PDB file of C-alpha atoms in Angstrom:
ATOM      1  CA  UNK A   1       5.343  -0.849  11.947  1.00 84.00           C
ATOM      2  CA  UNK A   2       2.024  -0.432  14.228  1.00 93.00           C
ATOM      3  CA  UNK A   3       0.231  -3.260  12.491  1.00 92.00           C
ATOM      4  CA  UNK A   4       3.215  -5.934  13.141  1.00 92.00           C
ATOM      5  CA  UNK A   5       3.298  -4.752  16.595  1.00 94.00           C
ATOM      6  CA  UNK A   6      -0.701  -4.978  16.853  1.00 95.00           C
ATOM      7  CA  UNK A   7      -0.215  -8.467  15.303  1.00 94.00           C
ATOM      8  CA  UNK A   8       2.052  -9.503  17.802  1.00 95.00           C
ATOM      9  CA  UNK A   9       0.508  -8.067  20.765  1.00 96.00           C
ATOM     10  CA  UNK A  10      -2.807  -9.998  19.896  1.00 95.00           C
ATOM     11  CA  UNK A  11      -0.685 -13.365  19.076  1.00 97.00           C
ATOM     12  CA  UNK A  12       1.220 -13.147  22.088  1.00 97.00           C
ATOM     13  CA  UNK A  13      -1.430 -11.733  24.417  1.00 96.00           C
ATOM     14  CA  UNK A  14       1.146  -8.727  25.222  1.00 96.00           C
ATOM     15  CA  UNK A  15      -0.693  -5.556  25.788  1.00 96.00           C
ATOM     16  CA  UNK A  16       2.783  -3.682  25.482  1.00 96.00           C
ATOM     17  CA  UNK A  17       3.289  -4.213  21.861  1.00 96.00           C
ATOM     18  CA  UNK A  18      -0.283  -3.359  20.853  1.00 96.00           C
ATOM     19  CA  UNK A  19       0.706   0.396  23.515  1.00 96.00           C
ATOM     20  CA  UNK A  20       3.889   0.449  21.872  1.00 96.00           C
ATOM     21  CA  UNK A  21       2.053   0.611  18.448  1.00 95.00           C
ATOM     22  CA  UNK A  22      -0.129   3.227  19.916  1.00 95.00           C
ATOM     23  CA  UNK A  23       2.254   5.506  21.219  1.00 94.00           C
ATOM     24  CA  UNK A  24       3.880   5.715  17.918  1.00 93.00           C
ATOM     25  CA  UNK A  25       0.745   6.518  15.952  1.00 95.00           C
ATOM     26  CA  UNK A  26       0.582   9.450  18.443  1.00 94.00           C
ATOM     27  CA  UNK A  27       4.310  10.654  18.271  1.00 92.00           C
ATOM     28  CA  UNK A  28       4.211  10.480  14.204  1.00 94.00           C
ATOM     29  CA  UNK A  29       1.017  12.690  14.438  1.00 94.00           C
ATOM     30  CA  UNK A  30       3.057  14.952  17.063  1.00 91.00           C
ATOM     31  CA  UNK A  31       5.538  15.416  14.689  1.00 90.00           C
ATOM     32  CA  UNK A  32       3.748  15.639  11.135  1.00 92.00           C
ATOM     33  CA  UNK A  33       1.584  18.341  13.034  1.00 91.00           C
ATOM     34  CA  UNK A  34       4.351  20.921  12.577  1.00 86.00           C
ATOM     35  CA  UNK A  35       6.909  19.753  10.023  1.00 87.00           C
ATOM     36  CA  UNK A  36       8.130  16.876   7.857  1.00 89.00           C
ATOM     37  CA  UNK A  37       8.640  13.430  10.113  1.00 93.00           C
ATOM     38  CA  UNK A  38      12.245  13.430  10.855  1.00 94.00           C
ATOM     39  CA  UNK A  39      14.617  10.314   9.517  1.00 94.00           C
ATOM     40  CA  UNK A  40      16.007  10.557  13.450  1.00 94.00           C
ATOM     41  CA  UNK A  41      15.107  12.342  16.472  1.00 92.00           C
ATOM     42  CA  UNK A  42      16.747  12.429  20.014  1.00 93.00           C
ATOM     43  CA  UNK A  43      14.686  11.281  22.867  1.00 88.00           C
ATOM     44  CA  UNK A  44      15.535  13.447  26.075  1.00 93.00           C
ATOM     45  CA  UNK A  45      13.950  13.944  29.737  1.00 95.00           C
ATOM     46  CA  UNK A  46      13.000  16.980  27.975  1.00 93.00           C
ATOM     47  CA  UNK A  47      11.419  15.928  24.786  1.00 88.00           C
ATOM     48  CA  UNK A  48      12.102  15.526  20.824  1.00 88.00           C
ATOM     49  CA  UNK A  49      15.439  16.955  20.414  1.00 92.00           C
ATOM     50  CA  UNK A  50      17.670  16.948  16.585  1.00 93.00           C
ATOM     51  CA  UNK A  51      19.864  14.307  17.118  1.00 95.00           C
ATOM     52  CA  UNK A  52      23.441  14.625  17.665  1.00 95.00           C
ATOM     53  CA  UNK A  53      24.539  11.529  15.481  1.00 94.00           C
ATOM     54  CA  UNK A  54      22.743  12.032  12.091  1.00 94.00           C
ATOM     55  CA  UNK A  55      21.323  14.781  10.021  1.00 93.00           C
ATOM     56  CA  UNK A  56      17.834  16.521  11.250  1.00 94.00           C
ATOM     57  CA  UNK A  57      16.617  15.720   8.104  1.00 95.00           C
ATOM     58  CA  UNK A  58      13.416  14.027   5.965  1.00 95.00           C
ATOM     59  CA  UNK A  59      13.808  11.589   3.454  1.00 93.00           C
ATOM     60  CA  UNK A  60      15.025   7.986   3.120  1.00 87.00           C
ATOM     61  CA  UNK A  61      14.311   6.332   6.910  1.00 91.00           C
ATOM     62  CA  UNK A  62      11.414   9.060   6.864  1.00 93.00           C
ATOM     63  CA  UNK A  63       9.998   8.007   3.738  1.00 91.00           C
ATOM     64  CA  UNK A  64       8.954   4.542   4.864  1.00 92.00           C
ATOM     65  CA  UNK A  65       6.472   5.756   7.783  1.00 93.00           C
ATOM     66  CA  UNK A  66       4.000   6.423   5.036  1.00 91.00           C
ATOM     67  CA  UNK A  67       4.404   2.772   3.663  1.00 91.00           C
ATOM     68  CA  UNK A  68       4.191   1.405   6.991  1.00 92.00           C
ATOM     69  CA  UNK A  69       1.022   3.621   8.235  1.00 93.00           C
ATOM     70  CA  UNK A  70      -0.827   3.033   4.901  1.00 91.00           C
ATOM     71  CA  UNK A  71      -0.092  -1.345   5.109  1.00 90.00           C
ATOM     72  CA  UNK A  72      -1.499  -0.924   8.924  1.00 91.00           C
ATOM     73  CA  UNK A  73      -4.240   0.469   7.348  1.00 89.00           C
ATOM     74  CA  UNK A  74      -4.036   3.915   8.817  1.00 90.00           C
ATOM     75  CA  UNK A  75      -3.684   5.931   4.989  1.00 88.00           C
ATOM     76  CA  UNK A  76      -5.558   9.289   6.565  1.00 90.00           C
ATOM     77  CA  UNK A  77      -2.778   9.180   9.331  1.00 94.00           C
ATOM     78  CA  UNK A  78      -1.444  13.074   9.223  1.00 95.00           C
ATOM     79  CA  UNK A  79       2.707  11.904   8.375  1.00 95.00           C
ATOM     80  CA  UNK A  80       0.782  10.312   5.449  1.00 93.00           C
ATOM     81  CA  UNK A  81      -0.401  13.274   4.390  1.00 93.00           C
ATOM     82  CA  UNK A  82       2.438  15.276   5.054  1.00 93.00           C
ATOM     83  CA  UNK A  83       4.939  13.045   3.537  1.00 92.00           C
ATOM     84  CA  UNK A  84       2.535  13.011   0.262  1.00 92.00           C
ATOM     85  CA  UNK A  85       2.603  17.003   0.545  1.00 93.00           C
ATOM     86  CA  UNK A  86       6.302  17.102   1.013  1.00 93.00           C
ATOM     87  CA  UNK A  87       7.359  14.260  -1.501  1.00 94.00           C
ATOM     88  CA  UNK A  88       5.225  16.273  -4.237  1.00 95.00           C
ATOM     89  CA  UNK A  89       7.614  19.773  -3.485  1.00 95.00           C
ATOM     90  CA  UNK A  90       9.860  18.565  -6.356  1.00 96.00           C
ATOM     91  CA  UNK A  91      10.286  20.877  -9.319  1.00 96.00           C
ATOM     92  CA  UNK A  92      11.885  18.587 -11.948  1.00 97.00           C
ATOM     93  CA  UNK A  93       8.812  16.669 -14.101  1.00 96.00           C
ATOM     94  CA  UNK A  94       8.576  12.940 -13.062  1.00 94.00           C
ATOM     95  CA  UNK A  95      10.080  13.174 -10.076  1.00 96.00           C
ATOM     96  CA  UNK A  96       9.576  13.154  -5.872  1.00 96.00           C
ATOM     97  CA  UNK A  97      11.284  15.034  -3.653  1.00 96.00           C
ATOM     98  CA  UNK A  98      13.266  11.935  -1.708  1.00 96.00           C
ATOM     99  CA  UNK A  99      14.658  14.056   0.910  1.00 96.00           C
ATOM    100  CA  UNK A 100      14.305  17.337   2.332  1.00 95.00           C
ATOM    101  CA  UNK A 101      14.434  19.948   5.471  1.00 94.00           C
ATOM    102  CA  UNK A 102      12.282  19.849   8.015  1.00 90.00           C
ATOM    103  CA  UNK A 103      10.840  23.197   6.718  1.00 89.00           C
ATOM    104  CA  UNK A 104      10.205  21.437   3.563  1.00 88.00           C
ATOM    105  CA  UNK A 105      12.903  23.240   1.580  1.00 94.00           C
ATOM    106  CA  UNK A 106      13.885  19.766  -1.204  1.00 96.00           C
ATOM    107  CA  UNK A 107      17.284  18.617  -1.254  1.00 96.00           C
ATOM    108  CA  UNK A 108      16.979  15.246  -3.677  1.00 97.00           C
ATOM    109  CA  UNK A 109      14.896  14.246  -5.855  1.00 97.00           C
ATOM    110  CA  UNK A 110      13.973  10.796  -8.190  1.00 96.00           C
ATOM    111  CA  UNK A 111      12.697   9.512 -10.756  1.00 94.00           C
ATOM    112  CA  UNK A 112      12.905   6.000  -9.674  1.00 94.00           C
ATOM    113  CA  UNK A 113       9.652   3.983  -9.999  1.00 91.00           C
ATOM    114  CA  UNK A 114      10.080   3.105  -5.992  1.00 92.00           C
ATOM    115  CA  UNK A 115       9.957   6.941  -4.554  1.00 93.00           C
ATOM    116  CA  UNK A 116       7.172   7.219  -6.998  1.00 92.00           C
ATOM    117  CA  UNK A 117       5.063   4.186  -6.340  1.00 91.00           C
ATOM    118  CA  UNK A 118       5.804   5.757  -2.562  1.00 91.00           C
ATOM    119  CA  UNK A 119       4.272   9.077  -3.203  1.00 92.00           C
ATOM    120  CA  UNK A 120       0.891   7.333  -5.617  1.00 89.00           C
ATOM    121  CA  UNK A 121       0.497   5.455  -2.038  1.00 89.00           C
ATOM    122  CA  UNK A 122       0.475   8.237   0.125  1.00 88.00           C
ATOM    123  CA  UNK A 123      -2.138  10.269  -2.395  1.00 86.00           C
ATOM    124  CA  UNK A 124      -4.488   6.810  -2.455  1.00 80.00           C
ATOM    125  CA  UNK A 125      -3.443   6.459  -6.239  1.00 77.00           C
ATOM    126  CA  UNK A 126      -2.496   2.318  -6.359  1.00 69.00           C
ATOM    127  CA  UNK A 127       0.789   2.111  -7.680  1.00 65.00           C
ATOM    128  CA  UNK A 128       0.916  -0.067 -11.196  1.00 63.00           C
ATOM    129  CA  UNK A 129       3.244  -2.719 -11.190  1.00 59.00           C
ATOM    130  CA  UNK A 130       5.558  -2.162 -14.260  1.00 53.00           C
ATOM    131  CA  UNK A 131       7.226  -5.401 -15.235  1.00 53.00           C
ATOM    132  CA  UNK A 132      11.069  -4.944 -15.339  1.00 53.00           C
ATOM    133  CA  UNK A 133      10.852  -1.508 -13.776  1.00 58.00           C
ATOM    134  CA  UNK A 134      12.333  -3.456 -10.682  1.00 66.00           C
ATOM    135  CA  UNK A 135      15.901  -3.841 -12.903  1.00 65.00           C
ATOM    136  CA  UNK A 136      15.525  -0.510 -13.808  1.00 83.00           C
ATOM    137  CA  UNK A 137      16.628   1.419 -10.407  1.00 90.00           C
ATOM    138  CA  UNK A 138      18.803   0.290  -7.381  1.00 93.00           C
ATOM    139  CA  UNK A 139      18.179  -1.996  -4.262  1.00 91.00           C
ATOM    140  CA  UNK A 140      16.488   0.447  -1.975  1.00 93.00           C
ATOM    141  CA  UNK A 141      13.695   2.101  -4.542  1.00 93.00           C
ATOM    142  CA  UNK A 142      13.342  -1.224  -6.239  1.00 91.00           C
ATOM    143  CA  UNK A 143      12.610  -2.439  -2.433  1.00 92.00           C
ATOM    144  CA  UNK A 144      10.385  -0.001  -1.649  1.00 92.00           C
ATOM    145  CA  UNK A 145       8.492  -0.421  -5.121  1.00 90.00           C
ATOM    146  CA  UNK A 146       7.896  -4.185  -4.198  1.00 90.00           C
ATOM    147  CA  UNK A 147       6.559  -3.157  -0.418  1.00 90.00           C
ATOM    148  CA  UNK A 148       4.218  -0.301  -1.653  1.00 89.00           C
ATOM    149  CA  UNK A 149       2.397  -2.536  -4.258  1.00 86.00           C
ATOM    150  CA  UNK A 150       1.922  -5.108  -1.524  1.00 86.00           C
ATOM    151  CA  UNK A 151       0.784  -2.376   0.954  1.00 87.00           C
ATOM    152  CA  UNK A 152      -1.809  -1.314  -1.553  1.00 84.00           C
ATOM    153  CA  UNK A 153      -2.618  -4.900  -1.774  1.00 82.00           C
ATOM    154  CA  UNK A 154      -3.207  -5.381   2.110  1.00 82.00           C
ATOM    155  CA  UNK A 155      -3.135  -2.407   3.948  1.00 71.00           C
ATOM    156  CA  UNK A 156      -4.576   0.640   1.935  1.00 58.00           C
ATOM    157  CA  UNK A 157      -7.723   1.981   4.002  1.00 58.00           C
ATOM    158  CA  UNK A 158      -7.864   3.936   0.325  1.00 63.00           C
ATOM    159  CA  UNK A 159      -8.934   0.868  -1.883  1.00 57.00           C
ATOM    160  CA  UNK A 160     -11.104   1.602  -4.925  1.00 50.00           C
TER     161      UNK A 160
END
């Protein structure tokens, strides 16, 4: 996440970290500039390529470069706003579109107070912290539910 490596490369006076965190800013932008932020991409002489060991797809690792831009305080960053735009392709009532082609075309989709605290973020709506919703949905959405309220908390450059 760019603002742990920023954090780090202040603390520990290493210029690399703080680069590191720059360079992917700039390769997120890259990417949300012409489709959905991939879960996994290739890194070759020549370029991005699809990668050969997972699925070229957009959803669950993808889903958390929002959280991560938005908590380094970066919430106009463009993979925020086209992970908002994609997340909100869903067509059943309550729900996000969780993942999804590269073209945009929605292959899951939830109703799980997580993916949808996820997409208030990304749209600079604060997500409301439901008590028990947390019981209410599995480990991964209840995890991310707990990380976007405290990016809202600390990171949002969207506050009221």
């Amino acid at each position: 996440m760019p603002r742990a490596l920023r954090e780090l490369g202040d603390a520990a006076a290493r210029s690399e970290l703080i680069a590191a965190a720059d360079h992917g800013e700039t390769v997120l932008a890259e990417r949300a500039a012409f489709d959905a932020v991939p879960n996994w991409v290739d890194v070759t002489p020549g370029g991005f390529a699809a990668p050969v060991e997972h699925d070229y797809l957009s959803g669950y690792d993808a889903n958390r470069v929002q959280l991560y831009l938005v908590w380094s305080r970066n919430a106009e960053h463009a993979a925020v706003k086209r992970s908002a735009d994609m997340m909100a392709r869903a067509d059943l009532a309550g729900h996000v579109a969780v993942m999804m082609t590269l073209a945009g075309e929605v292959q899951e989709q939830s109703n799980f107070a997580g993916y949808t605290a996820l997409a208030e973020l990304a749209t600079c709506r604060h997500p409301e912290e439901a008590e028990g919703a947390l019981h209410d949905q599995p480990y991964y959405p209840a995890t991310l539910e707990l990380l976007t309220i405290l990016a809202s908390r600390e990171g949002s450059a969207c506050k009221p």
